[in-house]
mmCIF file of C-alpha atoms in Angstrom:
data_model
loop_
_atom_site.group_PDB
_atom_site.id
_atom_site.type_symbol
_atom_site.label_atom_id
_atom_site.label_comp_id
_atom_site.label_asym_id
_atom_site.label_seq_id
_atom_site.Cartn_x
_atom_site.Cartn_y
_atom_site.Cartn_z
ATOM 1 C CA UNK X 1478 -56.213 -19.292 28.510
ATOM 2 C CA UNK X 1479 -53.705 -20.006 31.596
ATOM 3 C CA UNK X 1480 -51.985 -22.369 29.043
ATOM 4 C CA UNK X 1481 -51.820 -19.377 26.561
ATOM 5 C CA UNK X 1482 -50.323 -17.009 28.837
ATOM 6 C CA UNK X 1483 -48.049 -19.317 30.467
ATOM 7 C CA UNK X 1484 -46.539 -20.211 27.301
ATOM 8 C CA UNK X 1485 -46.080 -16.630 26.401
ATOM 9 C CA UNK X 1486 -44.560 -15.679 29.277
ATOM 10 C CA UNK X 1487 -41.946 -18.983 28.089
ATOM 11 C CA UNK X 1488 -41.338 -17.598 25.355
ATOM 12 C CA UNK X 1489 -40.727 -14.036 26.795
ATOM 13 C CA UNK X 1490 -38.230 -15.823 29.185
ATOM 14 C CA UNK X 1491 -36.296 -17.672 26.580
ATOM 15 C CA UNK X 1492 -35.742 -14.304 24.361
ATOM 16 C CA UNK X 1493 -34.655 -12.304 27.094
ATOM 17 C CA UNK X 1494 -31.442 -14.868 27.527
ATOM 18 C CA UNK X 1495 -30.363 -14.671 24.117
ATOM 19 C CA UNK X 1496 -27.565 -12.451 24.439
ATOM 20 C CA UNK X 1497 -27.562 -9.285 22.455
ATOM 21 C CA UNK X 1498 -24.629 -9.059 19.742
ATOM 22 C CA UNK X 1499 -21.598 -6.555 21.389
ATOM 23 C CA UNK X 1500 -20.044 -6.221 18.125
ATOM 24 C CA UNK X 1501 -20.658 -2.387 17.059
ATOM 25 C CA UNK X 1502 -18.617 -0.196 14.343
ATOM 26 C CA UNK X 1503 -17.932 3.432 13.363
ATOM 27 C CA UNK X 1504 -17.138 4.819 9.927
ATOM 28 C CA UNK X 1505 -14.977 7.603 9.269
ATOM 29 C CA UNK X 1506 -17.407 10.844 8.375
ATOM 30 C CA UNK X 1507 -15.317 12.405 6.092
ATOM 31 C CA UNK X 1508 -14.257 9.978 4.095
ATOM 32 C CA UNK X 1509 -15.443 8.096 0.596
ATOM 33 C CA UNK X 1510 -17.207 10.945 -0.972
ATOM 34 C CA UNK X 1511 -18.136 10.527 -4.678
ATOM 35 C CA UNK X 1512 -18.169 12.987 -6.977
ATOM 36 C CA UNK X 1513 -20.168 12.430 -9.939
ATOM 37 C CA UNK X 1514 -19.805 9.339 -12.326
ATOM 38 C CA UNK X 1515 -16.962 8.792 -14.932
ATOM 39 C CA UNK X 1516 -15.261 6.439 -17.269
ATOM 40 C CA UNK X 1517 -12.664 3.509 -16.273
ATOM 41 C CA UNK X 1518 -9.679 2.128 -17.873
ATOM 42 C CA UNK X 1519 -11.848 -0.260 -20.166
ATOM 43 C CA UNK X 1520 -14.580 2.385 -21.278
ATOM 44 C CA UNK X 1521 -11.967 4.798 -22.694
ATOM 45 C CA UNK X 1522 -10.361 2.296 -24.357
ATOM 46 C CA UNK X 1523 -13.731 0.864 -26.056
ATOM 47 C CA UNK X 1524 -14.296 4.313 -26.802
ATOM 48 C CA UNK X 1525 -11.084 5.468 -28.617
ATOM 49 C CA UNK X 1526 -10.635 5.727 -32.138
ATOM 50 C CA UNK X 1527 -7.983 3.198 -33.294
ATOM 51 C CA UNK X 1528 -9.909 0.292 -30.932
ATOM 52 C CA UNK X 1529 -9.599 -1.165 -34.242
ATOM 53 C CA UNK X 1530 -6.266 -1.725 -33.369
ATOM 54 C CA UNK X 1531 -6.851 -4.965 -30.930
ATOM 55 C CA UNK X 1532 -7.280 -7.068 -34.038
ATOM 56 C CA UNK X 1533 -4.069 -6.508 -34.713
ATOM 57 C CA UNK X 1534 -2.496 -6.233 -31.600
ATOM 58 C CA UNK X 1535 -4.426 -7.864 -28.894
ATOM 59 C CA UNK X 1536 -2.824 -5.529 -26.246
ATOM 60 C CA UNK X 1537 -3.603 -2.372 -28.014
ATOM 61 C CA UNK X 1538 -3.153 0.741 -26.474
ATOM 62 C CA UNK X 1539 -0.182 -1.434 -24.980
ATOM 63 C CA UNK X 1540 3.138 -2.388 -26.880
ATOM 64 C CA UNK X 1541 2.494 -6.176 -25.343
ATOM 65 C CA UNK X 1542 1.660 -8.212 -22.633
ATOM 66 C CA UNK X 1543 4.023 -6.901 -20.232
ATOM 67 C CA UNK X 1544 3.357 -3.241 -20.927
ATOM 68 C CA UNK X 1545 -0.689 -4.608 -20.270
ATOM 69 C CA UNK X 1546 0.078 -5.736 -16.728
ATOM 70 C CA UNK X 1547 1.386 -2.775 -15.775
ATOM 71 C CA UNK X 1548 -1.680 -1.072 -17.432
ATOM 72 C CA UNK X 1549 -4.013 -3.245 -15.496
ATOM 73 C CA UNK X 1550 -2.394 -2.779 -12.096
ATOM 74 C CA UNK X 1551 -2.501 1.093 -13.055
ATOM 75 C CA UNK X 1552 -6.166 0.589 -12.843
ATOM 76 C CA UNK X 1553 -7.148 -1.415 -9.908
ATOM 77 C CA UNK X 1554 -9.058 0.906 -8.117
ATOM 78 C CA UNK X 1555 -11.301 0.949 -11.063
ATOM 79 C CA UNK X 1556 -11.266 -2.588 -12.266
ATOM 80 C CA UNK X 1557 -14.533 -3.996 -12.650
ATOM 81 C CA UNK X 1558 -13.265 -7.514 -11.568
ATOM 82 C CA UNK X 1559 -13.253 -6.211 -7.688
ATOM 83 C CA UNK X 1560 -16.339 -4.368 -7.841
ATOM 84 C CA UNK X 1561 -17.420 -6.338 -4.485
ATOM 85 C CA UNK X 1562 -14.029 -6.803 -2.922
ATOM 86 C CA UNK X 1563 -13.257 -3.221 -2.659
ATOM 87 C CA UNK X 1564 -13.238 -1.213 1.147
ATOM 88 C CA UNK X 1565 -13.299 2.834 0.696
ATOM 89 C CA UNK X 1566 -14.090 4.658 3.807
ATOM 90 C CA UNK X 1567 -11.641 3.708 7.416
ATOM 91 C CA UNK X 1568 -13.613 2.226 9.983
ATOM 92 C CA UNK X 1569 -13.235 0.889 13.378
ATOM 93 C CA UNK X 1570 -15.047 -3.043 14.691
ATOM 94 C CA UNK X 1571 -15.644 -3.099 18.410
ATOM 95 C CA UNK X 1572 -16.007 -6.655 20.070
ATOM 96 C CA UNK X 1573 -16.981 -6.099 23.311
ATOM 97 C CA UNK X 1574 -14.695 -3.529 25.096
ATOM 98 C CA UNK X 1575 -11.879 -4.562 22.639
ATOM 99 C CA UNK X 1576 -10.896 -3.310 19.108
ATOM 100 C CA UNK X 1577 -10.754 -6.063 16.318
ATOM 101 C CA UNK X 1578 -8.557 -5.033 13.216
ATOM 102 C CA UNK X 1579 -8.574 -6.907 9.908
ATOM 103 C CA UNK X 1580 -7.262 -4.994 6.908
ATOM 104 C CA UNK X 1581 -5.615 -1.466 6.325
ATOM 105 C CA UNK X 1582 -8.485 0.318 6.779
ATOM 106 C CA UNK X 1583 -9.393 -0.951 9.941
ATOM 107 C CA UNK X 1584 -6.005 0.250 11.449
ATOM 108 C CA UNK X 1585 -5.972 3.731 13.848
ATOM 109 C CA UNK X 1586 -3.318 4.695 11.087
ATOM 110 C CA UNK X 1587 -5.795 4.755 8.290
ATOM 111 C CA UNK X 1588 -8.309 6.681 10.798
ATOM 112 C CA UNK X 1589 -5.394 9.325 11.421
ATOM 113 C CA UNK X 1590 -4.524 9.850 8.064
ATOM 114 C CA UNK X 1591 -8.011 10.485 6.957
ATOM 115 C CA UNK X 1592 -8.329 13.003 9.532
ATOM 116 C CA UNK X 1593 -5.343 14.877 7.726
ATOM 117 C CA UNK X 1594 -6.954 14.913 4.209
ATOM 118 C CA UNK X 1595 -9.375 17.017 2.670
ATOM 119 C CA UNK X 1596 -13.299 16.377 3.355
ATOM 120 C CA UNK X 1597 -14.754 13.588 1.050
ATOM 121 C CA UNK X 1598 -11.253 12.445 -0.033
ATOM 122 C CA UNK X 1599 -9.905 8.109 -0.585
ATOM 123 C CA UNK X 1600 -7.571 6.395 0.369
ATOM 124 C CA UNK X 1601 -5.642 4.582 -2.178
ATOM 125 C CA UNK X 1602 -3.272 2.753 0.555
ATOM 126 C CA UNK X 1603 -0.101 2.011 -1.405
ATOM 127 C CA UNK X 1604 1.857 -1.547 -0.435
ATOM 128 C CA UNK X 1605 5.197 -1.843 -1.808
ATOM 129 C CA UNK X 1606 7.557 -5.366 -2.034
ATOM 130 C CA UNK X 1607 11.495 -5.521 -2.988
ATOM 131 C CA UNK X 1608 13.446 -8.374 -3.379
ATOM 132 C CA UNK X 1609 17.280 -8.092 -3.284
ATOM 133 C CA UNK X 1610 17.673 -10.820 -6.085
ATOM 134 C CA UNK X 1611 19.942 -10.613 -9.151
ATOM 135 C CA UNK X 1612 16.878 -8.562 -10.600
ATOM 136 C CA UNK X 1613 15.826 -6.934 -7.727
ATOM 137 C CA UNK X 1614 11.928 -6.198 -8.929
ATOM 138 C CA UNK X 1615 10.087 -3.907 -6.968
ATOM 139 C CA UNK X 1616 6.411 -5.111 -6.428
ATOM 140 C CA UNK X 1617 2.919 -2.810 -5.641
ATOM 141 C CA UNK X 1618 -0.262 -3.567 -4.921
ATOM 142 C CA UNK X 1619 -3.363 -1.443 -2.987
ATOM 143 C CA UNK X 1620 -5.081 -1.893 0.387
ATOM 144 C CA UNK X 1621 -8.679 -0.906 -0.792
ATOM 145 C CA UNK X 1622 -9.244 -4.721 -2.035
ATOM 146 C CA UNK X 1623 -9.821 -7.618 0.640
ATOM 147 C CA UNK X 1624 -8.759 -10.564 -1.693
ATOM 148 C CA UNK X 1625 -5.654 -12.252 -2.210
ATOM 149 C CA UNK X 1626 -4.279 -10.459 -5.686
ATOM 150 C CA UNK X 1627 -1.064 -10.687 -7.158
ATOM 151 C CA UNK X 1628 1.331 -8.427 -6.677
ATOM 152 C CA UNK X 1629 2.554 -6.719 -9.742
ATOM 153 C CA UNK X 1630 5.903 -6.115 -10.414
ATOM 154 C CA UNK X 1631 6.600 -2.123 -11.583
ATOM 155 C CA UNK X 1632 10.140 -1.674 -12.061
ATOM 156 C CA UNK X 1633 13.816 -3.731 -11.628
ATOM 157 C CA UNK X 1634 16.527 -1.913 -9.819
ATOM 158 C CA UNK X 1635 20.099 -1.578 -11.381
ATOM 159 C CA UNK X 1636 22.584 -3.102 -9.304
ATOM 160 C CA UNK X 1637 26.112 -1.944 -10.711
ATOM 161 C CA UNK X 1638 29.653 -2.118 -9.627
ATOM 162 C CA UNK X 1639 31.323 0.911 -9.304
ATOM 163 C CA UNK X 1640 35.133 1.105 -9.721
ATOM 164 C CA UNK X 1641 35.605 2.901 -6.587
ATOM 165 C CA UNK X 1642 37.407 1.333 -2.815
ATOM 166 C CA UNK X 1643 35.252 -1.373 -1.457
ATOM 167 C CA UNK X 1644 34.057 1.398 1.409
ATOM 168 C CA UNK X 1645 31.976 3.369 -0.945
ATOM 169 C CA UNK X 1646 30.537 0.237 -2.767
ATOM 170 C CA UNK X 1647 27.334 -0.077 -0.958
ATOM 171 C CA UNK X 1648 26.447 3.499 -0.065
ATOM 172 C CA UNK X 1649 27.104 4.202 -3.971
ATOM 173 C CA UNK X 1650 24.752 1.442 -4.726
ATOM 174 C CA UNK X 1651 22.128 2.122 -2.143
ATOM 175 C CA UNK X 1652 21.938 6.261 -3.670
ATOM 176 C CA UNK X 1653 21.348 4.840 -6.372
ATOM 177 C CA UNK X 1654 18.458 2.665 -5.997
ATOM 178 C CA UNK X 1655 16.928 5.454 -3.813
ATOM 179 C CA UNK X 1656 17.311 7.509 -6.901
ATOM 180 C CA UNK X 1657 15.559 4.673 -9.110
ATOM 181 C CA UNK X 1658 12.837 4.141 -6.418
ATOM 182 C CA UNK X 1659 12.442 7.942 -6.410
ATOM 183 C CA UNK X 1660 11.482 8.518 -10.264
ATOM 184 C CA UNK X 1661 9.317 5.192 -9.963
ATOM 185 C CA UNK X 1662 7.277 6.545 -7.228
ATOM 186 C CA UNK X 1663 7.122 10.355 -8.407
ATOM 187 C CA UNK X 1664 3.511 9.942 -9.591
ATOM 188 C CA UNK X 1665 2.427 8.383 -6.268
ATOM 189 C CA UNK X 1666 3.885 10.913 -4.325
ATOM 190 C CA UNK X 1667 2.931 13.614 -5.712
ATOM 191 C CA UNK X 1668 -1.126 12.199 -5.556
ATOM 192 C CA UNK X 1669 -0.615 11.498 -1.799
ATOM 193 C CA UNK X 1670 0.121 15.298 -1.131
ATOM 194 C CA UNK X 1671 -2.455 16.451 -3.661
ATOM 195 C CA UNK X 1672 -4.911 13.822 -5.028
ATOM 196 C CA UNK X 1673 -6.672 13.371 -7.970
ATOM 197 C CA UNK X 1674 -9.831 12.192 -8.772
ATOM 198 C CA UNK X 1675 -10.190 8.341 -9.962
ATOM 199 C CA UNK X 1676 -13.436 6.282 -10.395
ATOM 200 C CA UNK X 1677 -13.699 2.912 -8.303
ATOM 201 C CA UNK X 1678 -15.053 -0.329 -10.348
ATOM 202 C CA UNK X 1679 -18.888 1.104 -9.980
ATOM 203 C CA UNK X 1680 -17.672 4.463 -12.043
ATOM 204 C CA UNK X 1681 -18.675 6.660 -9.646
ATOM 205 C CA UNK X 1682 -15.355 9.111 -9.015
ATOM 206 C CA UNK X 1683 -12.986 9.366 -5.972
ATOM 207 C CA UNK X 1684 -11.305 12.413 -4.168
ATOM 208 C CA UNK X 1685 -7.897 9.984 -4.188
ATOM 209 C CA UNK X 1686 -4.715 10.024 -1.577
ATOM 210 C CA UNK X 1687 -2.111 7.660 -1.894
ATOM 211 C CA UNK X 1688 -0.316 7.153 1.002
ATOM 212 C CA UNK X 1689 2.837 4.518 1.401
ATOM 213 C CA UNK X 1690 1.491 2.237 4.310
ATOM 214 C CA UNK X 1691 4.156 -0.450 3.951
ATOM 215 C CA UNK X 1692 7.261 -1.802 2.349
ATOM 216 C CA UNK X 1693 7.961 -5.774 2.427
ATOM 217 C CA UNK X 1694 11.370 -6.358 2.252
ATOM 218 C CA UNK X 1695 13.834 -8.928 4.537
ATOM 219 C CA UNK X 1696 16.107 -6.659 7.314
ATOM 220 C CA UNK X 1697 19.578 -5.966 4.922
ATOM 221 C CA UNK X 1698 17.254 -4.349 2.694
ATOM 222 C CA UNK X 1699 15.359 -2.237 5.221
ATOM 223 C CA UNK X 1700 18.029 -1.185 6.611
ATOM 224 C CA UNK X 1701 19.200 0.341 3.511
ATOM 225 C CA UNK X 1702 15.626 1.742 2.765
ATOM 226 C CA UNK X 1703 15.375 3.193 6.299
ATOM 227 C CA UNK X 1704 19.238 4.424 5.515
ATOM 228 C CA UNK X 1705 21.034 3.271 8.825
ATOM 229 C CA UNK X 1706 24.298 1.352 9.464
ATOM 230 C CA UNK X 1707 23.608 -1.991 8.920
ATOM 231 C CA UNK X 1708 24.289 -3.105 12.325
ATOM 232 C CA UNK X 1709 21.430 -0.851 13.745
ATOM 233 C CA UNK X 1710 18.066 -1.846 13.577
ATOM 234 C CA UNK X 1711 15.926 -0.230 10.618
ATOM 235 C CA UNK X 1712 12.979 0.367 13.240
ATOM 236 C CA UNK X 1713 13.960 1.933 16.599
ATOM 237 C CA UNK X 1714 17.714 2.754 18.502
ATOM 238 C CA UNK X 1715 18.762 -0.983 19.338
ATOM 239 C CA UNK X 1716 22.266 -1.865 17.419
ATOM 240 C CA UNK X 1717 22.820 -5.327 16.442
ATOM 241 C CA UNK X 1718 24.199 -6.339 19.774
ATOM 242 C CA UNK X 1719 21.036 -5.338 21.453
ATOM 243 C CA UNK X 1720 18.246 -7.473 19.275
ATOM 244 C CA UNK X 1721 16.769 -9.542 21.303
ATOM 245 C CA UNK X 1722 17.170 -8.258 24.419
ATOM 246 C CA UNK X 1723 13.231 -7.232 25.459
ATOM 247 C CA UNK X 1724 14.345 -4.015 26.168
ATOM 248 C CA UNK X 1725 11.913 -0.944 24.195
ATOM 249 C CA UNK X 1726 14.365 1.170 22.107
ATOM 250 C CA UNK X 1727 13.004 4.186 20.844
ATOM 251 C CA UNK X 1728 13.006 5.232 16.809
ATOM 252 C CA UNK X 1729 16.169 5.802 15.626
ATOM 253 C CA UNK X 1730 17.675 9.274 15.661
ATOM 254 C CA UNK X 1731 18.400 11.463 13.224
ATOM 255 C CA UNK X 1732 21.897 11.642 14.104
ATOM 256 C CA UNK X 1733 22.678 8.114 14.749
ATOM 257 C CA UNK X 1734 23.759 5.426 12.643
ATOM 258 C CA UNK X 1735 23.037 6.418 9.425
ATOM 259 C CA UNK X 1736 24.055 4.825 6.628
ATOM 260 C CA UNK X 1737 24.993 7.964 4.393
ATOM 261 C CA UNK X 1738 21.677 8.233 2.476
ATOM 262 C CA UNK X 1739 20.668 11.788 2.226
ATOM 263 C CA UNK X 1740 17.678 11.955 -0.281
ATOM 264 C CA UNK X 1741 15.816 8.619 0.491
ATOM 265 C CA UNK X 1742 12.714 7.596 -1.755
ATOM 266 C CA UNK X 1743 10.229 8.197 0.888
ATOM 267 C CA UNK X 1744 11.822 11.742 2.505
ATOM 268 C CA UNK X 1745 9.145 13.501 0.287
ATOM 269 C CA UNK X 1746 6.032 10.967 0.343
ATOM 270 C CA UNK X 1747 3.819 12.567 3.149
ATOM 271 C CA UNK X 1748 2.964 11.200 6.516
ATOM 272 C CA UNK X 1749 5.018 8.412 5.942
ATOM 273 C CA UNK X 1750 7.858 6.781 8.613
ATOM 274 C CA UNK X 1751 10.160 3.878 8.386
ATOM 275 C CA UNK X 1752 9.826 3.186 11.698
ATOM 276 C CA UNK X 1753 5.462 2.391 10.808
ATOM 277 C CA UNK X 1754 6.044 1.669 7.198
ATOM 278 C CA UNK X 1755 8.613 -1.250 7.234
ATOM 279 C CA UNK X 1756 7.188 -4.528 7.466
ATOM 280 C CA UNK X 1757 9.624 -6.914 6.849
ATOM 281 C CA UNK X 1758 8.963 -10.301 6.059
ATOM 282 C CA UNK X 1759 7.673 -13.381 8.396
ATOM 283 C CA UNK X 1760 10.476 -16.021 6.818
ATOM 284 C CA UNK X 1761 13.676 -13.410 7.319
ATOM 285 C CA UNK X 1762 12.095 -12.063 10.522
ATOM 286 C CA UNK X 1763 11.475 -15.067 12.505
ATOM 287 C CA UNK X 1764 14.056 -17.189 11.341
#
């Protein structure tokens, strides 16, 4: 009996040392509502009348392949394929007394924005990537899935010569690929002021935002997308003299180096900033 208890009171000692787990986390409330149950991309197009049409043409509703990719990236919130991978609602993952982020929606900014949009409504976080190369492709993916996808490539920029003094080359050239980037984005921009509804890869239907939360480019470019001088840093005050020099320089002024760009792509796409949205690459940045 004395053995019994003893041994109990063992065991009671060992589990009180096991420490308890301090990692605790907190959803956003008003986010990730569904509302009701609908069709994706691949049910409508099993469903539609001329589906007879893939024997032919094994792209059908789509021209060809290339017109397909774009079709499939068009439907990534509701593709099938990440039906597991897929993160909805903003939420925030306490270690201890400290705040551990991961992806978007584990940021304060996705928290912040959600607080902004209607009751129930998603976040469709849009990522965008440009490349300055002879083709200049503009690249997109989404922030609601946590694997490693490839980025799809939307649209290529024109990059003309205009017969004009060398002065006016590159503001010419910079309207106009804020022009281009402007009627690529239209459709994006106008869902992140007033949303539509979307089903994710489980059909059930989405209250959807799309917000810009970043644009990967190298620093010439972002200077031109956050339409400064290009000796002034796209992200706060500091001129070109000044990187580097620890000192915090505040967001850049309205006033102040600009590069002559008076309709930028993003001047319309709500709660958006360049000085929060750039993110330029880790092999231009550090090198």
């Amino acid at each position: 009996m004395c053995k019994s208890l003893a041994a109990q009171a063992g065991q009671h000692k060992l589990k009180s040392t096991i420490p308890v787990s301090s990692t605790t986390g907190t959803c956003h409330p008003g986010s990730g509502y569904v509302f009701g149950t609908g069709k994706n991309m691949l049910d409508r197009l099993e469903d539609d009348k001329y589906a007879y049409q893939q024997k032919i043409n094994h792209y059908y509703p789509f021209h060809d392949e290339g017109e397909w990719e774009l079709g499939k990236f068009l439907q990534l919130f509701s593709d099938p394929i990440f039906v597991n991978h897929m993160t909805f609602i903003p939420h925030h993952v306490d270690v201890g007394n400290q705040c551990e982020y991961g992806d978007y929606m584990s940021t304060d900014m996705a928290w912040k924005i959600q607080d902004h949009l209607p009751i129930g409504a998603t976040q469709v976080p849009i990522i965008l990537e440009s490349d300055k190369t002879p083709m200049h492709p503009i690249f997109i993916i989404i922030g609601n899935i946590d694997l490693e996808v490839p980025w799809r490539c939307i649209a290529y920029m024109l990059i003309v010569k205009f017969r004009v003094h060398p002065d006016y080359q590159s503001i010419l050239q910079a309207w106009l690929w804020h022009r281009c980037m402007d009627l690529v984005c239209d459709n994006l921009k106008a869902v992140a002021t007033e949303g539509c509804f979307m089903p994710d890869p489980f059909r059930f239907i989405h209250y959807v935002f799309t917000p810009l939360v970043a644009h990967v480019c190298n620093l010439p470019e972002a200077t031109m997308i956050a339409a400064v001088a290009k000796n002034a840093s796209p992200l706060t005050m500091a001129m070109q003299e000044q990187f580097g020099d620890e000192i915090l320089h505040l967001p850049p002024a309205k006033a102040l180096n600009l590069s002559g760009v008076h309709m930028p792509y993003w001047r319309d796409w709500i709660y958006v900033c360049p000085s929060i949205f750039l993110a330029s690459e880790i092999l231009h940045r550090d090198h």
